[in-house]
Tab-separated table of N, CA, C and O in Angstrom:
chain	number	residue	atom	x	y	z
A	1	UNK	N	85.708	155.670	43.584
A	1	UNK	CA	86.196	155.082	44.818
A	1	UNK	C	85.299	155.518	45.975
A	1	UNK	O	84.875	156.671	46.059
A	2	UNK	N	85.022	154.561	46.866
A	2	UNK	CA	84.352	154.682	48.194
A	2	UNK	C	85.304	155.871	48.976
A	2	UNK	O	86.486	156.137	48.758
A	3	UNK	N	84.185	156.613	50.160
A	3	UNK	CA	84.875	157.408	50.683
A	3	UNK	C	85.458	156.442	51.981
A	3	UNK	O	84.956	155.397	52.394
A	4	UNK	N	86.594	157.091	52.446
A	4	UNK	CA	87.434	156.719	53.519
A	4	UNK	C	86.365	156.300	54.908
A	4	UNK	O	85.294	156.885	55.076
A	5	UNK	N	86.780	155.388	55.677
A	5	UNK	CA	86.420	154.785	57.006
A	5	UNK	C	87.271	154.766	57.725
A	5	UNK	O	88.211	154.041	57.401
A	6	UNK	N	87.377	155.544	59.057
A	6	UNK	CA	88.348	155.849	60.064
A	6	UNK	C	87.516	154.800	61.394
A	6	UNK	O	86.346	154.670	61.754
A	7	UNK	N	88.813	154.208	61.822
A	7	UNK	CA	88.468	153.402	62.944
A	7	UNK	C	89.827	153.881	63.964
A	7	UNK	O	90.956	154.057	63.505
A	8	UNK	N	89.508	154.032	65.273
A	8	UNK	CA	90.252	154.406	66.469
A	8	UNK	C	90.939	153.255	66.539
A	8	UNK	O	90.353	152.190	66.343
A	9	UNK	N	93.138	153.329	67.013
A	9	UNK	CA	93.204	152.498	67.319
A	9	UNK	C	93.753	152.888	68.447
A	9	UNK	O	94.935	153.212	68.563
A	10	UNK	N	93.011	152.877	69.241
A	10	UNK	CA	93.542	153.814	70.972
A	10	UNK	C	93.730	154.877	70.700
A	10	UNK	O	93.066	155.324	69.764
A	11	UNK	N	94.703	155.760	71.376
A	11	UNK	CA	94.600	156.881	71.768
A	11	UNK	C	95.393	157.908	70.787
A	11	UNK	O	95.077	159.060	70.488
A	12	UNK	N	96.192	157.364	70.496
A	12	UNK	CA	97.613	157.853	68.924
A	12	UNK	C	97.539	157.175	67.345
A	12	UNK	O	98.476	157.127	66.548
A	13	UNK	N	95.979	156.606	67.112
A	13	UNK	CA	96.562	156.069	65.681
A	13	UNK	C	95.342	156.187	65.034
A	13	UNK	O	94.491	156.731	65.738
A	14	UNK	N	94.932	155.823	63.806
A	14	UNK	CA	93.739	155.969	63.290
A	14	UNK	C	94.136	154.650	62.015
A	14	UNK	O	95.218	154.428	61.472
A	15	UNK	N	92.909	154.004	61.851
A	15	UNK	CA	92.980	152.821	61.049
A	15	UNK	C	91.841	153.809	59.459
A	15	UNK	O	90.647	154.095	59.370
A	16	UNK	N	93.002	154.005	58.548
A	16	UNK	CA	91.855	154.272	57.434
A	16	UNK	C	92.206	153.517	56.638
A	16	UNK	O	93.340	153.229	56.255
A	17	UNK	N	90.282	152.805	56.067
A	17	UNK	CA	89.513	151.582	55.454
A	17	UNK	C	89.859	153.187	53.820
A	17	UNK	O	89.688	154.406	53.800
A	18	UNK	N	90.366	152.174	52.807
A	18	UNK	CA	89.951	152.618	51.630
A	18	UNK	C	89.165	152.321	50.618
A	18	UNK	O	89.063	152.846	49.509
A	19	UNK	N	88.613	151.419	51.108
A	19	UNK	CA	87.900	149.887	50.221
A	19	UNK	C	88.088	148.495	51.326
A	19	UNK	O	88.519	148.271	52.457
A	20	UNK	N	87.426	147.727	50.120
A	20	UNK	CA	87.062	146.134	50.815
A	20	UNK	C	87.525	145.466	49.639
A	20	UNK	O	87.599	145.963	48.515
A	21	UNK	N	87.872	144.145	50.026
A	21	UNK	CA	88.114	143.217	49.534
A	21	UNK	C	89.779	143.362	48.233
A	21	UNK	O	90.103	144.455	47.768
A	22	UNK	N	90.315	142.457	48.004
A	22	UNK	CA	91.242	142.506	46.723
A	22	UNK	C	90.863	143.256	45.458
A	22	UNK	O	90.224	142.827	44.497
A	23	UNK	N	91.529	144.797	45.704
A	23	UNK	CA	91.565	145.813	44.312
A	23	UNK	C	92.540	146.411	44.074
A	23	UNK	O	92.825	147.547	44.453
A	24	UNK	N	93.259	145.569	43.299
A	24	UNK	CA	94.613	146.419	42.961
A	24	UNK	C	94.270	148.022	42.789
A	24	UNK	O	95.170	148.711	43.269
A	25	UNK	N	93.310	148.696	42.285
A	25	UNK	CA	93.032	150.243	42.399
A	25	UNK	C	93.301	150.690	43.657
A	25	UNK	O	93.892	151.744	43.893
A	26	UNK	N	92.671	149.525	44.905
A	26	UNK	CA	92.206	150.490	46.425
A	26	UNK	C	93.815	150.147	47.053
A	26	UNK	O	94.285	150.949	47.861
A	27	UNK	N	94.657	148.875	46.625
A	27	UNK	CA	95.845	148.695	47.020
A	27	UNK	C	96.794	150.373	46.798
A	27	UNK	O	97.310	151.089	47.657
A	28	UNK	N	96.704	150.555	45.127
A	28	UNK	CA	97.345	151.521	44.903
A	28	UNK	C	97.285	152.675	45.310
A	28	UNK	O	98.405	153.183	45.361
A	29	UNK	N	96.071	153.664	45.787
A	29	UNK	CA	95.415	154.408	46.408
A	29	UNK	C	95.794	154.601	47.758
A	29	UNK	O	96.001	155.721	48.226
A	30	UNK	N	95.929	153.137	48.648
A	30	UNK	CA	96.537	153.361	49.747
A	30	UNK	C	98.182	153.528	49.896
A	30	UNK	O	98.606	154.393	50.663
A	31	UNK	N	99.000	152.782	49.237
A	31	UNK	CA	100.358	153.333	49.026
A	31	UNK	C	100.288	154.486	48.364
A	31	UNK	O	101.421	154.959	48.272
A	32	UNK	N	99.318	155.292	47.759
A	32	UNK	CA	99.976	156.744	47.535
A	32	UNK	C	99.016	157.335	48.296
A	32	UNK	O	98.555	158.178	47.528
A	33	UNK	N	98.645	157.390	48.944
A	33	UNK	CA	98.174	157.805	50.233
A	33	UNK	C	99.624	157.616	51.480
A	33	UNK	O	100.036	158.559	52.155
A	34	UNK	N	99.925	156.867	51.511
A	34	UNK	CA	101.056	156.431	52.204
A	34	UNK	C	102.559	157.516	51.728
A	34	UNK	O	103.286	158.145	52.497
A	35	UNK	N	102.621	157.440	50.540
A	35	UNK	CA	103.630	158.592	49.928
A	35	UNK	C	103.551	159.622	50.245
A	35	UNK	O	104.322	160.221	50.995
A	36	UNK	N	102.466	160.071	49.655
A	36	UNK	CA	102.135	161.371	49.779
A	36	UNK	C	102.369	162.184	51.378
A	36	UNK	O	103.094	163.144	51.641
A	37	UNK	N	101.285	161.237	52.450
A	37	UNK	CA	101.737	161.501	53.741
A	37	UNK	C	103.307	161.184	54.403
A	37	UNK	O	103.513	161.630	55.531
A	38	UNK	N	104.370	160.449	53.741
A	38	UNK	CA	105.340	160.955	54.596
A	38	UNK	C	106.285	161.890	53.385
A	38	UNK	O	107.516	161.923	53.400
A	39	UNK	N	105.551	162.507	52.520
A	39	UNK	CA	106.455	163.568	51.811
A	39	UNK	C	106.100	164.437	52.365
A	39	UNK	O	106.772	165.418	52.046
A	40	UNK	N	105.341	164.671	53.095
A	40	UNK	CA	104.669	165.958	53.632
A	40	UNK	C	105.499	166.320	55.245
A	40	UNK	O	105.345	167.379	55.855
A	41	UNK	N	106.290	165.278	55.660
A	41	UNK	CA	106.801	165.450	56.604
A	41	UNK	C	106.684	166.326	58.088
A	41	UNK	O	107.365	167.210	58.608
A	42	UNK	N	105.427	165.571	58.475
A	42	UNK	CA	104.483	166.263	59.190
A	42	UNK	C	105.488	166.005	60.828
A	42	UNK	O	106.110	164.965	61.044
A	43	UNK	N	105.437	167.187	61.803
A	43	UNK	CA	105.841	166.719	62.785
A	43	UNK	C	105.116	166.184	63.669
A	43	UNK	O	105.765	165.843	64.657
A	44	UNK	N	103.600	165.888	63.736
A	44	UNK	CA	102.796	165.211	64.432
A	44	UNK	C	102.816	163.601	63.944
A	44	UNK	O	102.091	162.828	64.570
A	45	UNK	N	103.470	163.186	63.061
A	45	UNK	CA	103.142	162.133	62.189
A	45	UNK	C	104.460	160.707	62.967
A	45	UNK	O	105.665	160.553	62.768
A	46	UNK	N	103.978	160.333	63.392
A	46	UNK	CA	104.743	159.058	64.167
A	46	UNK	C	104.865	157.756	63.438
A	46	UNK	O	105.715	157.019	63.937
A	47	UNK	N	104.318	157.333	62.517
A	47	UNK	CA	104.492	156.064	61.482
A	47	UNK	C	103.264	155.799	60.951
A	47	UNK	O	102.117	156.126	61.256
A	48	UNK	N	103.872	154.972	59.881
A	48	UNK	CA	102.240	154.904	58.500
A	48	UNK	C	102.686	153.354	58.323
A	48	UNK	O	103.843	152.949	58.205
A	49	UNK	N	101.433	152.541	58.332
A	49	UNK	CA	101.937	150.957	58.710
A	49	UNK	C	100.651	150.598	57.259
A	49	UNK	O	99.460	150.491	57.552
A	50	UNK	N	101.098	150.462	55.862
A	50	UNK	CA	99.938	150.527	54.660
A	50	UNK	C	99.475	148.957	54.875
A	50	UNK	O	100.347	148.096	54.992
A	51	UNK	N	98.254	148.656	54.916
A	51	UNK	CA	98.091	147.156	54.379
A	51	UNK	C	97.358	146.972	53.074
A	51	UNK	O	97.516	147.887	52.266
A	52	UNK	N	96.834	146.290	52.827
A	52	UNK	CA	96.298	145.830	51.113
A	52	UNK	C	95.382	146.953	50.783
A	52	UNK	O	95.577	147.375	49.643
A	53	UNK	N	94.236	147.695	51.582
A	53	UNK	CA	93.175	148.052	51.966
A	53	UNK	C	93.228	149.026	52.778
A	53	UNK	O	92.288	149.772	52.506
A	54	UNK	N	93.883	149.463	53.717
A	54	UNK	CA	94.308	150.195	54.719
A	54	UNK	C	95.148	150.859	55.229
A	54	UNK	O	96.128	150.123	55.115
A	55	UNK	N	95.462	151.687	55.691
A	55	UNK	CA	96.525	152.265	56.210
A	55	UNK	C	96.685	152.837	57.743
A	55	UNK	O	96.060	153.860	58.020
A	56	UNK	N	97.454	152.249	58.691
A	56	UNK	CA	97.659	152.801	59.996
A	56	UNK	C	98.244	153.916	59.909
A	56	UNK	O	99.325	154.015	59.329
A	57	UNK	N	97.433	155.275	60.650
A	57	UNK	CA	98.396	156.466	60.750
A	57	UNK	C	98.515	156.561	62.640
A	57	UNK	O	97.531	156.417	63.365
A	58	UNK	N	99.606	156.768	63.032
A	58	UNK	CA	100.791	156.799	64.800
A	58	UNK	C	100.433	158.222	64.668
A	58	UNK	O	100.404	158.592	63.495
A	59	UNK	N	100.190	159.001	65.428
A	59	UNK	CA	100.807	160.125	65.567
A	59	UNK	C	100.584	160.688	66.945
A	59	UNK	O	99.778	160.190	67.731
A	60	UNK	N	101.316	161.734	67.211
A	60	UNK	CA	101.663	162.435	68.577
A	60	UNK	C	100.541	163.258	68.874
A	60	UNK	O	100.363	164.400	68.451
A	61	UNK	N	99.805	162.617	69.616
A	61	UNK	CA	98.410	163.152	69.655
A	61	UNK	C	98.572	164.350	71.062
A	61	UNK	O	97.554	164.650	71.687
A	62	UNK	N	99.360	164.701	71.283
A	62	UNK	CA	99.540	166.048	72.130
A	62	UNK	C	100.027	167.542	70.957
A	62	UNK	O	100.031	168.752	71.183
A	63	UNK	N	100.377	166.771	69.747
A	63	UNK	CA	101.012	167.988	68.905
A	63	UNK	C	99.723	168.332	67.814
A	63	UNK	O	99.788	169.144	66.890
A	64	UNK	N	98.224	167.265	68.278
A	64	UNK	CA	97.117	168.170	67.546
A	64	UNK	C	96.388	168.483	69.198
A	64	UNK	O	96.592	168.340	70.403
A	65	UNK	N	95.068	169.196	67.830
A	65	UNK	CA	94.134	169.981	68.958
A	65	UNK	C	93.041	168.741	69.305
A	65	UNK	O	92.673	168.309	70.398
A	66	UNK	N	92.705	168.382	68.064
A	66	UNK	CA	91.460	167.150	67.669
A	66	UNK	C	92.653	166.262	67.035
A	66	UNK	O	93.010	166.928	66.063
A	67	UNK	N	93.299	165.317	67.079
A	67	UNK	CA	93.836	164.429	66.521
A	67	UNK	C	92.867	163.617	65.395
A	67	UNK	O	93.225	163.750	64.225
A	68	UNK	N	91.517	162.679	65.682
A	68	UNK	CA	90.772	161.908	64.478
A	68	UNK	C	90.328	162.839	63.950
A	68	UNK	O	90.029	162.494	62.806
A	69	UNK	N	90.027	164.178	64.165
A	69	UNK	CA	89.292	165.182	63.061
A	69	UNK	C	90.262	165.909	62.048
A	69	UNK	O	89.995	166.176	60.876
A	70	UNK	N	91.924	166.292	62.994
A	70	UNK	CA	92.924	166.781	62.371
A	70	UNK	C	93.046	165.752	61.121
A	70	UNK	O	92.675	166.030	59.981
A	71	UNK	N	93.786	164.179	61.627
A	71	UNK	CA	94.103	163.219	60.380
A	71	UNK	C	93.269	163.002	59.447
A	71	UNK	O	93.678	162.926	58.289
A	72	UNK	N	91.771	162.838	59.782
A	72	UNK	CA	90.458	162.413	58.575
A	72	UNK	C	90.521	163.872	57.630
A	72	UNK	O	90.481	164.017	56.408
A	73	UNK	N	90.643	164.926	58.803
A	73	UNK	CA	90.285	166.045	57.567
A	73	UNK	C	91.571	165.912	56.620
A	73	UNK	O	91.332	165.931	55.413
A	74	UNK	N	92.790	165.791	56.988
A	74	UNK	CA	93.591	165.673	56.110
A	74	UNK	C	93.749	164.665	54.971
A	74	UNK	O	94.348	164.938	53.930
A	75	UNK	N	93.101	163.323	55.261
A	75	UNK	CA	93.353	161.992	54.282
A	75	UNK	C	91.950	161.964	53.508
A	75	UNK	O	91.604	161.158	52.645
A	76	UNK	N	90.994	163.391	54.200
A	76	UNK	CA	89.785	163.663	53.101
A	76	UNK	C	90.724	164.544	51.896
A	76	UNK	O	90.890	164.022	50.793
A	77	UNK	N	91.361	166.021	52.231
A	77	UNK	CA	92.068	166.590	51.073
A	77	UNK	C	93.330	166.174	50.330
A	77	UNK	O	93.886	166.635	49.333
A	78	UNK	N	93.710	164.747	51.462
A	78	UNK	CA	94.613	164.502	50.088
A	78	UNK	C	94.230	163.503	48.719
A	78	UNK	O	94.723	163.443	47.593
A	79	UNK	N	92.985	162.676	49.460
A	79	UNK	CA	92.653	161.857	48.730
A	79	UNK	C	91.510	162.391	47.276
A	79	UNK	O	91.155	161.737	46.295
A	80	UNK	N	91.150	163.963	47.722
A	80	UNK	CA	90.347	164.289	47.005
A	80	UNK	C	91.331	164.946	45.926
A	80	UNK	O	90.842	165.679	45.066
A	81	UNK	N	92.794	164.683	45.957
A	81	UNK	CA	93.538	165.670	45.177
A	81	UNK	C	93.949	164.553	44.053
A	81	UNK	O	93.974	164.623	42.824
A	82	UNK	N	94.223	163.625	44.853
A	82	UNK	CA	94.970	162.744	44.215
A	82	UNK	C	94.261	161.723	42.898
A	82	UNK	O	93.096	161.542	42.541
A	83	UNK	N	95.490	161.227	42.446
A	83	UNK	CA	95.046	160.315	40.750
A	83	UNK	C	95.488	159.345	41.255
A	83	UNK	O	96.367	159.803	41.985
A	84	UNK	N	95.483	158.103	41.394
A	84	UNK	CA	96.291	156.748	41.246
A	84	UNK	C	96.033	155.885	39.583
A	84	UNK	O	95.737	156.437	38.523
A	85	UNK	N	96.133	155.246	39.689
A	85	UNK	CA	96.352	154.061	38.824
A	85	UNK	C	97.059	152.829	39.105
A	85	UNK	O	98.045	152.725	39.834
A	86	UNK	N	96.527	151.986	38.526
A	86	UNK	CA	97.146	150.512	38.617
A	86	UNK	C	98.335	150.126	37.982
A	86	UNK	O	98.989	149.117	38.245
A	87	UNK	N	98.618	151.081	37.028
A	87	UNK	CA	100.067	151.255	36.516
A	87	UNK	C	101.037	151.512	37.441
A	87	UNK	O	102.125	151.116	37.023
A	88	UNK	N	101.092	151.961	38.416
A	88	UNK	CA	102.229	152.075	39.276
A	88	UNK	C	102.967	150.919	40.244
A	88	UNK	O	104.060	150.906	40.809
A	89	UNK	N	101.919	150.004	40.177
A	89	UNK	CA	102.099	149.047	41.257
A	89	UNK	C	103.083	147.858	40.477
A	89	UNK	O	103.316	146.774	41.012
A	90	UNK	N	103.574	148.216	39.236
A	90	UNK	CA	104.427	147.568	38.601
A	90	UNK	C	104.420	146.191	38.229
A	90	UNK	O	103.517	145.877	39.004
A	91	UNK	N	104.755	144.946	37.568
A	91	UNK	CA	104.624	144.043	37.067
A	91	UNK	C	104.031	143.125	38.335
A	91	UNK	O	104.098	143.143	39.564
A	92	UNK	N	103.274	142.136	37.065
A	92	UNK	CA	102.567	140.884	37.824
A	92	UNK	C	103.963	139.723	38.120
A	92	UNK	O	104.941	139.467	37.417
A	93	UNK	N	103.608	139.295	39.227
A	93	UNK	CA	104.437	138.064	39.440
A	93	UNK	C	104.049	137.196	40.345
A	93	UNK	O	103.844	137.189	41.559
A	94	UNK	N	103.974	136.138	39.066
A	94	UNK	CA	103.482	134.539	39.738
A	94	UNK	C	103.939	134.034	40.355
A	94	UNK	O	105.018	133.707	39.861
A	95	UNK	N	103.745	133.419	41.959
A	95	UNK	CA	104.664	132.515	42.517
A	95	UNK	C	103.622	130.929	42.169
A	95	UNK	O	102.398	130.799	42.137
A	96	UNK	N	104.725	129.921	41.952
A	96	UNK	CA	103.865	129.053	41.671
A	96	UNK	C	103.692	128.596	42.935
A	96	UNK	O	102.893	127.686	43.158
C-alpha cells in the first residue's frame, strides 16, 4: 500500500488520501483506519467523515501542540500496525 497523503482542510481537519482510484483493499484500510481511531477515544478527536479512499479527521486543534504533525504522526503508527483485508467488507451486492 501507498503511503498516506495529508491535505489541510482549514484550520481543524486533515483530509487523509489512502490510495486512488476504486480498491476495495484501500476502501477497507480506510474504514479500519476509521475504527481503530474512534476506539482510541481521543479527546482532541472531533469527527471522522471515511470516504471510498479517504478519510476526514475534525479535531480540536487548541487541545494539540502541532495539530497536522500530531494527526499524520499518528495515522503513520496506526497504519504501520495494522492488517486489513478485503474479507471484512462483507458480501458483494448487485443493484441492478
Amino acid at each position: 500500500m501507498s503511503a498516506p497523503r495529508f491535505e489541510p482542510l482549514g484550520d481543524d481537519a486533515l483530509l487523509v488520501h489512502l490510495g486512488e482510484g476504486v480498491d476495495p483493499a484501500i476502501n477497507a484500510r480506510v474504514h479500519a483506519l476509521t475504527a481503530t481511531l474512534r476506539d482510541l477515544d481521543l479527546p482532541w478527536l472531533a469527527d471522522l467523515v471515511p470516504g471510498y479512499a479517504s478519510l476526514a479527521v475534525s479535531f480540536d486543534a487548541t487541545r494539540l501542540d502541532d495539530p497536522a504533525r500530531n494527526v499524520s504522526d499518528l495515522v503513520h503508527r496506526l497504519l504501520a500496525g495494522m492488517t486489513t483485508t478485503t474479507e471484512s467488507l462483507g458480501a458483494l451486492q448487485e443493484v441492478p
